[in-house]
Amino acid sequence: MPIPALSRAGLDEHLDALGLRHGHHVTVHSRLLALGMVDGGAATVMATLRDAVGPEGTIVVPAYCWQHAPDFVFDPRSTPPEKVGTLSTHAWEMGGWSRSPCPIHSHLGFGAKAPLLAAVSGLDSTGPDSDFALFHREGFHLLTLGLSLGPGATYLHHVEDCAAVPYRQPLLLSRQRRRPDGAVEPIQMRYYGAASPSCGGPGRWRENFDAVEPHLETHGALTRVPCALTGYSTYCAIADLHDQTMALLAQDPYALVLPPDETEA
């Protein structure tokens, strides 16, 4: 079956149907292939997103880094994003972004509120001084373009942290980071990781973030629009995502996970 084409006008219609509006501040996770063959690829997607929110809005994409070798130095200005898709790669290559200084969960931003990213300490991967707390505080929306919330809502790890779920625990990780003046500083950063067997039982709890979607839809807090090739995109206010998921976890602390596969223990 041939891959359907998607013009810029078609992408505009897709974003409009989701509810993306002028002046919105948006963090975007994406799987562009699900949209079909986009005319102009990632460059068209980024240009369309930025035009949709206008100069008063903000577009943010993940720029995560998974390197942890003892001699590795994270430099917000020169360490490229890893394994976060072609839209983030294109954003990185564009330049002109602001970047947060977290050695794990950093983001690239363009637009009105992008400079706020550089003011985050970068010492919290999730939690009170993380990028995700900034998105909540500053009224951002979450757009998963060609993705469900399952693979597209890293923000939900922040909610797990806020809710102190029993299958994760705070860890202090040693990292090295290059400061704006070029000096390298050792840092201790907080990461909310999977609980050890002694804390959470044998095996690991399996992520099930898609479980949030029907709960959000019941409360009118999530829009879903089918993609041209496969799957769908979602759009929601991060405040709604946060509050509704916190309520879900208050009822069941294990609402976002499936039981461990004991054969992998």
Coordinates of C-alpha atoms in Angstrom, one line a residue:
M1 CA 0.0 0.0 0.0
P2 CA 1.5 3.4 -1.0
I3 CA 2.1 5.9 1.8
P4 CA -0.4 8.7 1.6
A5 CA 0.8 12.2 1.0
L6 CA 0.2 15.0 3.4
S7 CA 0.4 18.6 2.2
R8 CA 1.1 21.6 4.4
A9 CA -2.6 22.5 4.1
G10 CA -3.5 19.0 5.2
L11 CA -1.2 19.3 8.2
D12 CA -2.8 22.7 9.1
E13 CA -6.2 21.0 9.1
H14 CA -4.9 18.2 11.3
L15 CA -3.5 20.6 13.9
D16 CA -6.6 22.8 13.7
A17 CA -8.9 19.7 14.4
L18 CA -6.7 18.9 17.4
G19 CA -7.3 22.4 18.8
L20 CA -3.8 23.9 18.4
R21 CA -4.3 27.7 18.4
H22 CA -2.5 31.0 18.0
G23 CA -0.7 31.9 21.3
H24 CA -0.5 28.3 22.6
H25 CA 2.6 27.1 24.3
V26 CA 3.2 23.5 23.2
T27 CA 5.5 20.6 23.9
V28 CA 5.6 18.2 21.0
H29 CA 6.4 14.5 20.8
S30 CA 6.1 13.0 17.4
R31 CA 6.2 10.0 15.0
L32 CA 6.1 11.8 11.7
L33 CA 5.8 8.6 9.6
A34 CA 2.3 8.1 11.0
L35 CA 1.2 11.3 9.3
G36 CA 2.0 10.0 5.9
M37 CA 4.5 11.4 3.4
V38 CA 4.7 15.0 4.6
D39 CA 5.7 17.3 1.8
G40 CA 9.0 18.9 3.0
G41 CA 9.3 16.5 5.9
A42 CA 10.3 17.7 9.4
A43 CA 11.0 21.2 8.1
T44 CA 7.4 21.6 7.0
V45 CA 6.1 20.2 10.3
M46 CA 8.2 22.6 12.4
A47 CA 7.3 25.6 10.2
T48 CA 3.6 24.7 10.3
L49 CA 3.7 24.3 14.1
R50 CA 5.5 27.6 14.6
D51 CA 3.1 29.4 12.3
A52 CA 0.1 27.9 14.1
V53 CA 1.1 29.3 17.5
G54 CA 2.5 32.5 16.1
P55 CA 5.2 34.7 17.7
E56 CA 3.2 34.9 21.0
G57 CA 3.3 31.1 21.3
T58 CA 6.0 28.5 22.0
I59 CA 7.1 25.2 20.4
V60 CA 9.2 22.8 22.5
V61 CA 10.6 19.4 21.5
P62 CA 12.5 16.8 23.5
A63 CA 16.3 16.9 23.4
Y64 CA 17.0 13.9 25.7
C65 CA 20.4 12.5 26.3
W66 CA 21.1 8.9 27.6
Q67 CA 24.9 9.0 27.8
H68 CA 26.2 8.3 31.3
A69 CA 29.9 7.2 30.8
P70 CA 32.0 8.5 33.7
D71 CA 34.0 10.8 31.4
F72 CA 31.0 12.1 29.5
V73 CA 30.4 15.9 29.8
F74 CA 26.9 17.2 28.9
D75 CA 27.0 20.5 27.1
P76 CA 23.6 22.1 26.5
R77 CA 25.1 24.0 23.5
S78 CA 26.7 21.1 21.7
T79 CA 25.4 17.7 22.9
P80 CA 22.8 16.6 20.3
P81 CA 19.4 15.0 21.2
E82 CA 19.3 11.2 21.1
K83 CA 16.5 8.8 20.0
V84 CA 13.8 11.4 20.1
G85 CA 12.8 11.5 16.4
T86 CA 13.3 13.5 13.2
L87 CA 11.5 16.6 14.4
S88 CA 13.9 17.0 17.3
T89 CA 16.9 16.4 15.0
H90 CA 15.6 19.0 12.6
A91 CA 15.1 21.5 15.5
W92 CA 18.6 20.9 16.7
E93 CA 20.0 21.5 13.2
M94 CA 18.0 24.7 12.8
G95 CA 19.7 26.4 15.6
G96 CA 18.2 29.5 17.2
W97 CA 16.7 27.5 20.1
S98 CA 16.9 27.8 23.9
R99 CA 17.8 24.7 25.7
S100 CA 17.3 23.6 29.3
P101 CA 20.4 22.3 31.1
C102 CA 19.2 18.9 32.4
P103 CA 21.7 16.1 31.4
I104 CA 18.8 13.7 30.8
H105 CA 15.5 15.4 30.1
S106 CA 16.4 18.6 28.3
H107 CA 14.2 20.4 25.7
L108 CA 14.7 22.7 22.8
G109 CA 12.4 25.7 22.6
F110 CA 11.4 28.3 20.1
G111 CA 9.1 31.3 20.7
A112 CA 7.8 33.5 23.5
K113 CA 8.5 31.3 26.5
A114 CA 11.5 29.4 25.2
P115 CA 14.0 31.5 27.2
L116 CA 12.5 30.2 30.4
L117 CA 14.1 26.8 29.7
A118 CA 17.6 28.1 30.3
A119 CA 16.5 29.3 33.7
V120 CA 15.7 25.8 34.9
S121 CA 18.4 24.4 37.2
G122 CA 18.7 21.1 35.3
L123 CA 19.2 19.2 38.6
D124 CA 15.8 17.6 38.5
S125 CA 14.9 15.2 35.7
T126 CA 11.3 15.3 36.9
G127 CA 9.9 16.9 40.0
P128 CA 9.6 20.5 41.3
D129 CA 12.5 22.1 39.4
S130 CA 12.3 20.2 36.2
D131 CA 11.3 21.2 32.7
F132 CA 8.0 19.4 33.2
A133 CA 7.2 21.5 36.3
L134 CA 7.8 24.6 34.1
F135 CA 5.4 23.3 31.4
H136 CA 2.7 22.9 34.1
R137 CA 3.3 26.2 35.7
E138 CA 3.4 28.1 32.4
G139 CA 0.2 26.7 31.0
F140 CA 1.6 24.5 28.2
H141 CA -0.3 22.0 26.1
L142 CA 1.0 18.5 25.1
L143 CA 0.8 17.5 21.4
T144 CA 1.6 13.9 20.5
L145 CA 1.8 14.0 16.8
G146 CA 1.3 10.5 15.3
L147 CA 1.5 9.0 18.8
S148 CA -0.7 7.9 21.6
L149 CA 0.0 9.1 25.1
G150 CA 1.8 5.8 25.7
P151 CA 5.0 6.5 23.9
G152 CA 4.4 10.3 23.7
A153 CA 3.8 11.5 27.2
T154 CA 7.1 11.6 29.1
Y155 CA 5.4 14.2 31.2
L156 CA 3.6 11.4 32.9
H157 CA 6.8 10.3 34.6
H158 CA 6.7 13.8 36.2
V159 CA 3.2 13.1 37.4
E160 CA 4.4 9.7 38.8
D161 CA 7.1 11.7 40.7
C162 CA 4.5 14.2 42.1
A163 CA 2.3 11.3 43.2
A164 CA 5.2 9.4 44.7
V165 CA 4.1 6.1 43.1
P166 CA 5.4 3.0 44.9
Y167 CA 7.1 1.4 41.9
R168 CA 9.6 4.3 41.5
Q169 CA 12.1 5.9 43.8
P170 CA 14.3 9.1 43.7
L171 CA 17.9 8.4 42.8
L172 CA 20.9 10.8 42.9
L173 CA 23.0 10.5 39.8
S174 CA 26.5 11.9 39.3
R175 CA 27.0 13.8 36.0
Q176 CA 29.4 16.3 34.5
R177 CA 28.0 19.4 32.8
R178 CA 29.7 22.3 30.9
R179 CA 28.7 25.7 32.1
P180 CA 28.1 28.7 29.8
D181 CA 31.6 30.0 30.7
G182 CA 33.1 26.7 29.4
A183 CA 34.1 25.3 32.8
V184 CA 33.1 21.7 33.6
E185 CA 31.2 21.2 36.8
P186 CA 30.4 17.9 38.6
I187 CA 26.7 17.8 39.6
Q188 CA 24.4 15.6 41.5
M189 CA 21.0 15.3 39.8
R190 CA 17.8 13.8 40.9
Y191 CA 16.2 11.1 38.7
Y192 CA 12.9 9.3 39.6
G193 CA 13.8 5.8 38.5
A194 CA 12.4 2.3 38.7
A195 CA 12.3 0.9 42.2
S196 CA 14.8 -1.9 42.9
P197 CA 13.5 -5.4 43.7
S198 CA 13.8 -4.6 47.4
C199 CA 11.5 -1.6 47.0
G200 CA 9.1 -2.8 44.4
G201 CA 9.1 -6.6 44.4
P202 CA 10.7 -8.9 41.7
G203 CA 10.7 -7.7 38.1
R204 CA 9.8 -4.3 36.8
W205 CA 6.4 -2.7 36.5
R206 CA 5.5 -2.2 32.8
E207 CA 4.5 1.3 31.6
N208 CA 0.9 1.7 30.5
F209 CA 0.4 5.4 29.9
D210 CA -2.3 4.7 27.3
A211 CA -4.6 3.9 30.3
V212 CA -4.9 7.7 30.9
E213 CA -6.6 8.4 27.6
P214 CA -10.1 7.1 28.3
H215 CA -10.0 8.9 31.7
L216 CA -9.1 12.2 30.0
E217 CA -11.7 11.7 27.2
T218 CA -14.4 11.0 29.8
H219 CA -13.7 14.4 31.3
G220 CA -13.5 16.2 27.9
A221 CA -9.8 16.9 28.4
L222 CA -8.3 15.1 25.4
T223 CA -8.7 15.5 21.6
R224 CA -7.8 12.6 19.3
V225 CA -7.5 12.9 15.5
P226 CA -6.7 10.0 13.1
C227 CA -3.5 10.2 11.1
A228 CA -3.3 9.6 7.3
L229 CA -1.2 6.5 7.5
T230 CA -1.7 4.9 10.9
G231 CA -2.7 5.7 14.5
Y232 CA -3.7 9.1 15.7
S233 CA -2.5 12.4 17.3
T234 CA -3.6 13.8 20.7
Y235 CA -3.8 17.2 22.2
C236 CA -4.5 18.3 25.8
A237 CA -3.7 21.0 28.3
I238 CA -0.9 19.9 30.5
A239 CA -2.8 21.2 33.6
D240 CA -5.7 18.8 32.7
L241 CA -3.3 15.9 32.0
H242 CA -1.6 16.6 35.4
D243 CA -4.8 17.0 37.5
Q244 CA -6.7 14.1 36.0
T245 CA -3.7 11.7 36.2
M246 CA -3.1 12.7 39.8
A247 CA -6.7 12.0 40.6
L248 CA -6.4 8.6 38.8
L249 CA -3.3 7.8 40.9
A250 CA -5.0 8.8 44.1
Q251 CA -7.6 6.1 43.4
D252 CA -5.0 3.5 42.3
P253 CA -1.3 4.2 42.6
Y254 CA -0.6 1.5 40.0
A255 CA -3.0 3.0 37.4
L256 CA -0.2 3.8 34.9
V257 CA 1.5 0.4 35.0
L258 CA 0.9 -3.3 34.3
P259 CA 2.2 -5.9 36.7
P260 CA 5.8 -7.1 36.3
D261 CA 6.6 -10.0 34.0
E262 CA 7.9 -12.4 36.6
T263 CA 9.7 -14.4 33.8
E264 CA 12.0 -11.3 33.4
A265 CA 12.8 -11.0 37.1

